[in-house]
């Protein structure tokens, strides 16, 4: 039995941290572009400071757009280099077994907030159902970030083109793009807070965090957290 199992290859690790870096820069520059003090998350001091830093709002917009285009090109490159990996990821993330996965999600949330006694009190088993390559929490966030990412990229490109190529006839399309861009960023960001807590701070997921650098996880972690995946790789070979 191998001591560790391969979980991510180099291109998966690269695209994950490239995506995280782009998200950070896009959030920092994007929030700086908001010019409405009523909805500005950090108050109007932040956009003003950000604009002053780069020599004005027009420059900040160009920087935001360039990072957005680099972000999209990074994913195109990843798809060219590792299409098989992307197909595997999407297949795993979007295959949900309603009975097993919903039971996992509900029990996990109760365990993390009220503890096992709360589950026993209502006659529920505190043991979590076995999970595959991703657990249902990871799948829910990954689904939101894939769908949200596509919406953000498409609406971002529409807004980019609106300044340069689209005429005034496209104002409805551009208006919807602005709204959907904000909603998608907000939804993915909400999930991201939970994702960062679960993936990087929660001690029980520490081996998963290390695997985002090393590419491998210990046998015991794979068996305990991703039993269906572990069963598969230990029966079929890696
Ligand atoms: C500081 C920022 C971040 C940290 C520390 C972090 C950490 C991790 C770790 C450790 C994993 C591996 C989980 C595993 O395979 O067992 C992972 C997976 C993943 N990350 Fe991140 N991540 C960060 C930012 C992001 C961002 C910005 C996104 C997208 C908006 C993202 C999307 C994903 C997705 C889709 C997966 C695969 C599914 C999952 O495990 O939830 N991550 N992340």
XYZ file of N, CA and C and ligand atoms in Angstrom:
757
model
N 0.847 -1.220 0.000
C 0.000 0.000 0.000
C 0.877 1.262 0.000
N 0.725 2.152 -0.992
C 1.575 3.349 -0.987
C 1.247 4.253 0.211
N 2.265 4.975 0.711
C 2.055 5.863 1.854
C 1.314 7.135 1.462
N 1.504 7.542 0.194
C 0.807 8.743 -0.279
C 0.125 8.441 -1.615
N -0.898 9.251 -1.954
C -1.592 9.094 -3.230
C -1.551 10.409 -3.985
N -1.371 10.311 -5.305
C -1.337 11.528 -6.113
C -2.743 12.129 -6.188
N -2.837 13.441 -5.919
C -4.156 14.098 -5.948
C -4.220 15.182 -7.031
N -3.147 15.958 -7.181
C -3.163 17.023 -8.204
C -1.871 16.958 -8.989
N -1.952 17.206 -10.322
C -0.672 17.306 -11.022
C -0.254 18.772 -11.099
N 0.956 18.993 -11.668
C 1.537 20.340 -11.599
C 0.660 21.407 -12.230
N 0.020 21.044 -13.370
C -0.795 22.072 -14.045
C -2.041 22.408 -13.209
N -2.565 21.402 -12.448
C -3.721 21.673 -11.564
C -3.302 22.638 -10.447
N -2.114 22.387 -9.889
C -1.628 23.241 -8.798
C -1.379 24.655 -9.335
N -0.773 24.722 -10.528
C -0.498 26.038 -11.112
C -1.801 26.810 -11.339
N -2.804 26.151 -11.961
C -4.031 26.896 -12.313
C -4.764 27.315 -11.036
N -4.706 26.484 -9.977
C -5.383 26.865 -8.741
C -4.780 28.138 -8.144
N -3.435 28.195 -8.025
C -2.812 29.363 -7.387
C -2.800 30.569 -8.325
N -2.746 30.303 -9.630
C -2.854 31.402 -10.602
C -4.244 32.043 -10.471
N -5.268 31.176 -10.385
C -6.654 31.652 -10.232
C -6.808 32.447 -8.932
N -6.229 31.915 -7.827
C -6.350 32.607 -6.531
C -5.670 33.983 -6.600
N -4.475 34.055 -7.228
C -3.764 35.337 -7.333
C -4.576 36.319 -8.180
N -5.140 35.829 -9.305
C -5.946 36.718 -10.169
C -7.169 37.215 -9.409
N -7.816 36.304 -8.644
C -9.007 36.709 -7.872
C -8.659 37.834 -6.898
N -7.528 37.672 -6.210
C -7.116 38.690 -5.242
C -6.928 40.043 -5.950
N -6.182 40.034 -7.067
C -5.906 41.288 -7.774
C -7.174 41.867 -8.396
N -8.044 40.992 -8.914
C -9.294 41.483 -9.526
C -10.206 42.090 -8.462
N -10.237 41.467 -7.263
C -11.066 42.029 -6.184
C -10.517 43.384 -5.740
N -9.191 43.446 -5.550
C -8.585 44.712 -5.084
C -8.830 45.843 -6.087
N -8.656 45.542 -7.384
C -8.838 46.602 -8.390
C -10.328 46.843 -8.649
N -11.125 45.769 -8.657
C -12.561 45.906 -8.958
C -13.290 46.723 -7.900
N -13.002 46.436 -6.618
C -13.669 47.199 -5.549
C -13.250 48.671 -5.634
N -12.011 48.923 -6.064
C -11.545 50.300 -6.238
C -12.286 51.040 -7.340
N -12.927 50.284 -8.236
C -13.656 50.935 -9.340
C -15.061 51.371 -8.941
N -15.556 50.848 -7.798
C -16.926 51.187 -7.386
C -16.968 52.659 -6.970
N -17.888 53.399 -7.598
C -17.877 54.840 -7.339
C -19.103 55.309 -6.560
N -19.820 54.315 -5.969
C -21.052 54.667 -5.282
C -20.861 54.498 -3.768
N -20.761 55.585 -3.018
C -20.473 55.471 -1.580
C -21.521 54.642 -0.837
N -22.757 54.541 -1.409
C -23.818 53.799 -0.712
C -23.556 52.298 -0.719
N -22.820 51.788 -1.740
C -22.613 50.327 -1.789
C -21.139 49.947 -1.677
N -20.299 50.926 -1.450
C -18.870 50.704 -1.410
C -18.485 49.899 -0.164
N -17.989 48.650 -0.300
C -17.787 47.822 0.892
C -16.782 48.377 1.904
N -15.748 49.091 1.445
C -14.747 49.599 2.405
C -14.879 51.101 2.643
N -15.989 51.718 2.198
C -16.098 53.173 2.314
C -15.372 53.820 1.147
N -15.641 55.122 0.885
C -15.082 55.712 -0.337
C -13.584 55.998 -0.233
N -13.013 55.905 0.969
C -11.569 56.119 1.126
C -10.765 55.112 0.316
N -11.244 53.847 0.269
C -10.474 52.816 -0.443
C -10.392 53.085 -1.950
N -11.556 53.308 -2.655
C -11.446 53.606 -4.092
C -10.585 54.834 -4.367
N -10.723 55.855 -3.527
C -9.914 57.065 -3.745
C -8.424 56.754 -3.618
N -8.055 55.994 -2.586
C -6.640 55.656 -2.376
C -6.123 54.810 -3.543
N -6.963 53.864 -3.997
C -6.571 52.959 -5.095
C -6.360 53.748 -6.388
N -7.279 54.666 -6.666
C -7.167 55.495 -7.885
C -5.927 56.373 -7.811
N -5.676 56.956 -6.621
C -4.509 57.835 -6.465
C -3.222 57.037 -6.697
N -3.243 55.779 -6.238
C -2.054 54.923 -6.347
C -1.644 54.678 -7.800
N -2.661 54.533 -8.684
C -2.337 54.173 -10.078
C -2.528 55.351 -11.040
N -2.759 56.532 -10.509
C -2.855 57.714 -11.375
C -4.233 57.929 -11.978
N -5.296 57.496 -11.271
C -6.653 57.816 -11.730
C -7.496 56.586 -12.041
N -8.830 56.816 -12.116
C -9.792 55.736 -12.341
C -9.627 55.059 -13.693
N -9.235 55.844 -14.729
C -9.093 55.247 -16.066
C -7.966 54.213 -16.059
N -6.866 54.547 -15.376
C -5.747 53.588 -15.303
C -6.154 52.341 -14.514
N -6.923 52.563 -13.427
C -7.350 51.429 -12.603
C -8.218 50.479 -13.434
N -9.091 51.059 -14.265
C -9.952 50.224 -15.121
C -9.098 49.410 -16.096
N -8.094 50.056 -16.697
C -7.237 49.331 -17.654
C -6.523 48.179 -16.941
N -6.013 48.453 -15.725
C -5.299 47.396 -14.971
C -6.258 46.225 -14.690
N -7.492 46.569 -14.249
C -8.502 45.535 -13.952
C -8.786 44.708 -15.212
N -8.937 45.387 -16.347
C -9.247 44.682 -17.598
C -8.087 43.786 -18.034
N -6.854 44.294 -17.893
C -5.694 43.483 -18.311
C -5.603 42.214 -17.443
N -5.788 42.388 -16.131
C -5.720 41.194 -15.244
C -6.835 40.211 -15.628
N -8.024 40.743 -15.926
C -9.153 39.881 -16.317
C -8.838 39.085 -17.576
N -8.224 39.743 -18.564
C -7.905 39.050 -19.820
C -6.802 38.004 -19.576
N -5.808 38.359 -18.743
C -4.738 37.392 -18.418
C -5.344 36.167 -17.706
N -6.296 36.439 -16.820
C -6.992 35.356 -16.071
C -7.684 34.391 -17.058
N -8.408 34.970 -18.028
C -9.110 34.126 -19.011
C -8.096 33.344 -19.860
N -7.013 34.025 -20.301
C -6.009 33.348 -21.131
C -5.323 32.218 -20.349
N -5.130 32.422 -19.039
C -4.530 31.378 -18.196
C -5.370 30.107 -18.244
N -6.699 30.270 -18.193
C -7.589 29.102 -18.239
C -7.588 28.456 -19.629
N -7.495 29.292 -20.678
C -7.438 28.729 -22.039
C -6.173 27.877 -22.160
N -5.061 28.407 -21.642
C -3.787 27.675 -21.694
C -3.899 26.362 -20.914
N -4.517 26.437 -19.734
C -4.680 25.226 -18.910
C -5.490 24.166 -19.671
N -6.556 24.623 -20.357
C -7.396 23.675 -21.104
C -6.599 23.020 -22.232
N -5.670 23.797 -22.835
C -4.847 23.226 -23.915
C -3.863 22.204 -23.331
N -3.254 22.570 -22.195
C -2.218 21.703 -21.604
C -2.827 20.461 -20.943
N -3.942 20.629 -20.241
C -4.470 19.514 -19.442
C -5.994 19.412 -19.580
N -6.460 19.215 -20.802
C -7.896 19.091 -21.040
C -8.462 17.888 -20.274
N -7.646 16.819 -20.213
C -8.089 15.607 -19.516
C -8.350 15.907 -18.029
N -7.437 16.681 -17.434
C -7.570 17.051 -16.015
C -8.816 17.893 -15.789
N -9.073 18.837 -16.730
C -10.253 19.701 -16.600
C -11.528 18.863 -16.711
N -11.508 17.873 -17.628
C -12.695 17.023 -17.802
C -12.940 16.179 -16.550
N -11.843 15.666 -15.967
C -11.957 14.881 -14.738
C -12.538 15.756 -13.618
N -11.988 16.976 -13.478
C -12.447 17.912 -12.440
C -13.941 18.195 -12.591
N -14.364 18.548 -13.818
C -15.783 18.894 -14.031
C -16.678 17.683 -13.785
N -16.217 16.502 -14.221
C -16.993 15.272 -14.023
C -17.210 15.011 -12.535
N -16.140 15.152 -11.741
C -16.233 14.906 -10.296
C -17.125 15.935 -9.606
N -16.937 17.210 -9.992
C -17.612 18.310 -9.309
C -19.120 18.308 -9.578
N -19.497 17.954 -10.817
C -20.922 18.023 -11.158
C -21.640 16.679 -11.016
N -20.947 15.639 -10.495
C -21.708 14.398 -10.265
C -22.086 14.338 -8.790
N -23.377 14.475 -8.554
C -23.890 14.523 -7.182
C -24.820 13.335 -6.975
N -24.614 12.643 -5.839
C -25.523 11.555 -5.492
C -26.459 12.131 -4.422
N -27.711 12.525 -4.802
C -28.532 13.321 -3.883
C -28.638 12.743 -2.471
N -28.962 11.460 -2.329
C -29.180 10.926 -0.980
C -27.900 11.020 -0.150
N -26.795 10.485 -0.693
C -25.551 10.438 0.081
C -24.975 11.838 0.317
N -24.949 12.646 -0.754
C -24.261 13.934 -0.651
C -25.048 14.960 0.169
N -26.372 14.953 0.040
C -27.158 15.904 0.847
C -27.106 15.520 2.318
N -27.129 14.194 2.593
C -27.021 13.748 3.994
C -25.672 14.198 4.544
N -24.616 14.078 3.735
C -23.270 14.508 4.179
C -23.273 16.000 4.522
N -23.865 16.803 3.609
C -23.836 18.260 3.773
C -24.587 18.688 5.035
N -25.793 18.126 5.220
C -26.605 18.515 6.379
C -25.896 18.093 7.669
N -25.419 16.820 7.703
C -24.776 16.341 8.938
C -23.493 17.109 9.219
N -22.717 17.412 8.174
C -21.455 18.144 8.376
C -21.726 19.526 8.981
N -22.783 20.199 8.459
C -23.087 21.537 8.975
C -23.520 21.467 10.435
N -24.344 20.449 10.780
C -24.786 20.320 12.176
C -23.582 19.971 13.060
N -22.722 19.040 12.583
C -21.551 18.643 13.385
C -20.647 19.838 13.665
N -20.478 20.715 12.648
C -19.566 21.847 12.821
C -20.151 22.963 13.683
N -21.469 22.979 13.820
C -22.072 24.065 14.583
C -22.590 23.583 15.948
N -23.426 22.530 15.944
C -24.065 22.096 17.198
C -23.412 20.849 17.802
N -22.663 20.113 16.981
C -21.984 18.916 17.479
C -22.824 17.652 17.302
N -22.204 16.455 17.603
C -22.868 15.167 17.351
C -24.130 14.955 18.184
N -24.177 15.556 19.397
C -25.361 15.350 20.261
C -26.642 15.816 19.574
N -26.535 16.933 18.832
C -27.723 17.482 18.166
C -28.259 16.480 17.151
N -27.350 15.783 16.460
C -27.802 14.800 15.472
C -28.446 13.603 16.169
N -27.795 13.143 17.268
C -28.332 11.987 18.007
C -29.701 12.332 18.584
N -29.857 13.591 19.045
C -31.118 14.005 19.675
C -32.300 13.865 18.720
N -32.040 14.029 17.426
C -33.170 13.890 16.474
C -33.126 12.536 15.758
N -32.349 11.607 16.358
C -32.324 10.238 15.837
C -31.493 10.073 14.575
N -30.563 11.020 14.333
C -29.732 10.882 13.131
C -28.358 10.343 13.479
N -27.789 9.568 12.544
C -26.465 8.990 12.715
C -25.403 10.096 12.565
N -24.530 10.315 13.566
C -23.519 11.372 13.426
C -22.368 11.015 12.484
N -22.311 9.724 12.052
C -21.272 9.335 11.082
C -21.570 9.960 9.732
N -20.540 10.505 9.077
C -20.753 11.108 7.762
C -20.727 10.027 6.679
N -21.640 10.109 5.695
C -21.586 9.143 4.592
C -20.263 9.285 3.818
N -19.767 8.179 3.264
C -18.501 8.217 2.514
C -18.585 9.177 1.337
N -17.449 9.819 1.062
C -17.389 10.777 -0.044
C -16.336 10.347 -1.066
N -16.461 10.906 -2.279
C -15.535 10.535 -3.350
C -14.346 11.472 -3.423
N -13.889 11.775 -4.635
C -12.694 12.616 -4.812
C -12.885 13.956 -4.115
N -14.105 14.535 -4.220
C -14.447 15.754 -3.481
C -15.625 15.454 -2.568
N -15.667 16.107 -1.395
C -16.873 15.976 -0.582
C -17.904 16.990 -1.087
N -19.149 16.874 -0.578
C -20.227 17.703 -1.134
C -20.001 19.200 -0.894
N -19.314 19.554 0.205
C -19.017 20.977 0.461
C -18.072 21.502 -0.614
N -17.028 20.711 -0.919
C -16.075 21.117 -1.958
C -16.776 21.200 -3.314
N -17.682 20.223 -3.558
C -18.372 20.227 -4.861
C -19.256 21.467 -4.993
N -19.965 21.821 -3.906
C -20.871 22.977 -3.983
C -20.072 24.243 -4.297
N -18.913 24.408 -3.628
C -18.117 25.611 -3.902
C -17.535 25.569 -5.320
N -17.064 24.384 -5.709
C -16.468 24.284 -7.055
C -17.529 24.565 -8.128
N -18.762 24.061 -7.919
C -19.836 24.342 -8.903
C -20.068 25.846 -8.998
N -20.140 26.505 -7.822
C -20.376 27.958 -7.823
C -19.220 28.686 -8.487
N -17.981 28.216 -8.233
C -16.862 28.975 -8.809
C -16.714 28.719 -10.306
N -17.129 27.529 -10.788
C -17.071 27.288 -12.245
C -18.152 28.121 -12.943
N -19.417 27.989 -12.473
C -20.519 28.736 -13.114
C -20.287 30.241 -12.936
N -19.946 30.638 -11.695
C -19.695 32.057 -11.423
C -18.531 32.575 -12.256
N -17.476 31.777 -12.384
C -16.300 32.196 -13.153
C -16.653 32.439 -14.615
N -17.481 31.538 -15.196
C -17.882 31.714 -16.602
C -18.708 32.993 -16.742
N -19.655 33.207 -15.805
C -20.490 34.425 -15.864
C -19.605 35.673 -15.739
N -18.663 35.649 -14.804
C -17.779 36.812 -14.594
C -16.945 37.080 -15.854
N -16.408 36.004 -16.456
C -15.554 36.183 -17.637
C -16.373 36.720 -18.824
N -17.550 36.110 -19.075
C -18.354 36.534 -20.239
C -18.849 37.971 -20.058
N -19.381 38.275 -18.861
C -19.908 39.634 -18.651
C -18.763 40.654 -18.644
N -17.600 40.249 -18.151
C -16.433 41.137 -18.158
C -16.026 41.457 -19.592
N -16.013 40.425 -20.462
C -15.640 40.664 -21.865
C -16.659 41.574 -22.554
N -17.953 41.378 -22.226
C -18.988 42.247 -22.827
C -18.741 43.701 -22.407
N -18.426 43.913 -21.126
C -18.184 45.291 -20.659
C -16.934 45.875 -21.305
N -15.927 45.018 -21.468
C -14.677 45.465 -22.114
C -14.959 45.917 -23.551
N -15.768 45.094 -24.262
C -16.086 45.418 -25.659
C -17.018 46.621 -25.758
N -17.826 46.830 -24.697
C -18.816 47.914 -24.769
C -18.117 49.265 -24.957
N -16.926 49.415 -24.374
C -16.201 50.680 -24.515
C -15.615 50.833 -25.905
N -15.333 49.705 -26.557
C -14.552 49.763 -27.791
C -15.330 49.402 -29.041
N -16.171 48.347 -28.971
C -16.769 47.851 -30.212
C -18.300 47.900 -30.231
N -18.941 47.738 -29.064
C -20.404 47.648 -29.084
C -21.019 49.050 -29.130
N -22.072 49.203 -29.924
C -22.715 50.515 -30.060
C -23.740 50.758 -28.961
N -24.470 51.871 -29.071
C -25.439 52.218 -28.023
C -26.613 51.230 -28.001
N -26.810 50.479 -29.112
C -27.885 49.472 -29.167
C -27.679 48.362 -28.154
N -26.443 48.215 -27.659
C -26.152 47.102 -26.732
C -26.289 47.533 -25.270
N -26.925 48.694 -25.015
C -26.926 49.188 -23.629
C -27.673 48.233 -22.681
N -28.726 47.550 -23.178
C -29.450 46.589 -22.329
C -28.530 45.444 -21.938
N -27.830 44.909 -22.934
C -26.900 43.788 -22.709
C -25.799 44.204 -21.715
N -25.298 45.411 -21.889
C -24.216 45.890 -21.014
C -24.748 46.095 -19.587
N -25.971 46.646 -19.479
C -26.572 46.853 -18.159
C -26.724 45.533 -17.416
N -27.217 44.497 -18.123
C -27.359 43.170 -17.504
C -25.998 42.584 -17.140
N -24.992 42.867 -17.986
C -23.650 42.329 -17.711
C -23.096 42.908 -16.418
N -23.322 44.218 -16.204
C -22.837 44.859 -14.975
C -23.491 44.175 -13.767
N -24.828 44.016 -13.845
C -25.562 43.423 -12.708
C -25.095 41.990 -12.435
N -25.027 41.186 -13.518
C -24.653 39.769 -13.327
C -23.198 39.640 -12.860
N -22.335 40.526 -13.331
C -20.919 40.524 -12.913
C -20.853 40.687 -11.383
N -21.594 41.682 -10.869
C -21.604 41.934 -9.413
C -22.168 40.737 -8.650
N -23.310 40.213 -9.129
C -23.963 39.107 -8.400
C -23.044 37.885 -8.361
N -22.434 37.559 -9.514
C -21.572 36.362 -9.570
C -20.354 36.540 -8.656
N -19.742 37.721 -8.677
C -18.573 37.950 -7.796
C -19.004 37.792 -6.334
N -20.173 38.378 -5.982
C -20.655 38.309 -4.596
C -20.881 36.868 -4.157
N -21.500 36.057 -5.029
C -21.797 34.669 -4.656
C -20.520 33.849 -4.499
N -19.602 33.987 -5.466
C -18.366 33.204 -5.369
C -17.552 33.679 -4.158
N -17.568 34.990 -3.912
C -16.793 35.512 -2.771
C -17.330 34.949 -1.444
N -18.660 34.862 -1.329
C -19.246 34.305 -0.098
C -18.747 32.870 0.101
N -18.759 32.077 -0.984
C -18.266 30.695 -0.900
C -16.779 30.660 -0.610
N -16.066 31.643 -1.143
C -14.611 31.672 -0.987
C -14.198 31.810 0.479
N -14.986 32.569 1.256
C -14.654 32.729 2.677
C -14.703 31.367 3.374
N -15.757 30.588 3.045
C -15.883 29.246 3.649
C -14.752 28.357 3.109
N -14.501 28.465 1.775
C -13.458 27.637 1.143
C -12.098 27.867 1.811
N -11.748 29.128 2.017
C -10.432 29.424 2.597
C -10.372 28.908 4.041
N -11.490 29.065 4.782
C -11.491 28.539 6.155
C -11.302 27.007 6.128
N -12.138 26.334 5.324
C -12.102 24.860 5.319
C -10.768 24.335 4.781
N -10.264 24.988 3.715
C -9.076 24.441 3.041
C -7.773 24.835 3.721
N -7.708 26.035 4.297
C -6.403 26.501 4.769
C -6.312 26.649 6.284
N -7.464 26.784 6.974
C -7.383 27.067 8.416
C -7.776 25.842 9.248
N -8.854 25.156 8.823
C -9.333 23.999 9.589
C -8.238 22.922 9.685
N -7.825 22.543 10.931
C -6.686 21.616 11.068
C -6.931 20.259 10.424
N -8.210 19.765 10.436
C -8.427 18.411 9.905
C -8.205 18.331 8.391
N -8.227 19.485 7.715
C -8.000 19.490 6.266
C -6.556 19.832 5.903
N -5.655 19.902 6.925
C -4.277 20.318 6.673
C -3.578 19.486 5.575
N -3.763 18.136 5.569
C -3.112 17.375 4.485
C -3.615 17.781 3.092
N -4.912 18.171 2.997
C -5.459 18.639 1.706
C -4.795 19.944 1.303
N -4.543 20.809 2.283
C -3.880 22.096 2.008
C -2.463 21.850 1.482
N -1.739 20.948 2.188
C -0.361 20.662 1.751
C -0.352 20.080 0.345
N -1.428 19.326 0.008
C -1.451 18.686 -1.322
C -1.549 19.718 -2.442
N -1.991 20.951 -2.103
C -2.065 21.991 -3.134
C -0.676 22.554 -3.443
N 0.350 22.032 -2.743
C 1.744 22.388 -3.064
C 2.501 21.143 -3.511
N 2.264 20.020 -2.801
C 3.062 18.820 -3.083
C 2.403 17.926 -4.137
N 1.078 18.020 -4.267
C 0.349 17.172 -5.222
C -0.099 15.839 -4.643
N 0.350 15.492 -3.405
C -0.010 14.176 -2.846
C -0.668 14.304 -1.467
N -1.461 13.286 -1.096
C -2.031 13.237 0.259
C -1.671 11.908 0.916
N -1.550 11.889 2.267
C -1.255 10.627 2.956
C -2.401 9.626 2.791
N -2.042 8.322 2.849
C -3.035 7.262 2.685
C -4.185 7.387 3.695
N -3.849 7.660 4.974
C -4.878 7.737 6.024
C -5.871 8.859 5.775
N -5.383 9.990 5.294
C -6.263 11.133 4.998
C -7.213 10.769 3.852
N -6.657 10.160 2.799
C -7.492 9.781 1.646
C -8.562 8.775 2.088
N -8.158 7.821 2.951
C -9.113 6.778 3.393
C -10.220 7.388 4.257
N -9.842 8.295 5.142
C -10.814 8.854 6.071
C -11.722 9.903 5.433
N -11.159 10.782 4.593
C -11.943 11.911 4.052
C -12.575 11.634 2.694
N -11.958 10.757 1.929
C -12.463 10.550 0.555
C -12.527 9.051 0.284
N -13.298 8.329 1.114
C -13.260 6.859 1.120
C -13.593 6.252 -0.252
N -14.575 6.830 -0.959
C -14.969 6.217 -2.246
C -13.830 6.348 -3.260
N -13.134 7.498 -3.221
C -11.968 7.700 -4.097
C -10.852 6.729 -3.689
N -10.632 6.600 -2.369
C -9.586 5.709 -1.845
C -9.872 4.260 -2.273
N -11.150 3.848 -2.132
C -11.519 2.481 -2.547
C -11.137 2.265 -4.006
N -11.445 3.278 -4.826
C -11.224 3.157 -6.264
C -9.725 3.054 -6.580
N -8.917 3.957 -5.998
C -7.497 3.958 -6.365
C -6.748 2.788 -5.752
N -7.232 2.294 -4.612
C -6.504 1.164 -4.034
C -6.943 -0.154 -4.688
N -8.095 -0.162 -5.337
C -8.516 -1.374 -6.055
C -7.978 -1.363 -7.487
N -8.159 -0.185 -8.177
C -7.754 -0.114 -9.592
C -6.276 0.176 -9.779
N -5.587 0.633 -8.719
C -4.241 1.195 -8.883
C -4.420 2.661 -9.190
N -3.361 3.469 -8.948
C -3.509 4.938 -9.074
C -3.713 5.328 -10.527
C -5.952 31.872 -0.177
C -6.747 31.366 -1.074
C -7.013 29.904 -1.276
C -6.606 28.802 -0.568
C -5.750 28.759 0.665
C -7.153 27.636 -1.223
C -6.924 26.313 -0.853
C -7.345 25.200 -1.551
C -6.977 23.842 -1.275
C -6.048 23.409 -0.164
C -7.606 23.027 -2.149
C -7.458 21.497 -2.271
C -8.590 20.724 -1.692
C -8.380 19.262 -1.988
O -8.207 18.897 -3.148
O -8.410 18.485 -1.050
C -8.384 23.866 -3.015
C -9.198 23.434 -4.023
C -9.993 24.248 -4.778
N -9.977 25.624 -4.789
Fe -8.932 26.839 -3.550
N -7.878 28.043 -2.292
C -7.809 29.423 -2.370
C -8.407 30.241 -3.314
C -9.309 29.792 -4.260
C -10.044 30.640 -5.166
C -9.923 32.165 -5.249
C -10.855 29.840 -5.887
C -11.883 30.181 -6.930
C -12.592 31.265 -6.931
C -10.595 28.473 -5.468
C -11.206 27.364 -6.008
C -10.924 26.061 -5.677
C -11.602 24.926 -6.246
C -12.739 25.004 -7.278
C -11.027 23.793 -5.687
C -11.432 22.346 -5.912
C -12.632 22.020 -5.060
C -12.407 22.236 -3.609
O -11.518 21.599 -3.019
O -13.156 23.050 -3.009
N -9.659 28.478 -4.487
N -8.207 25.196 -2.616
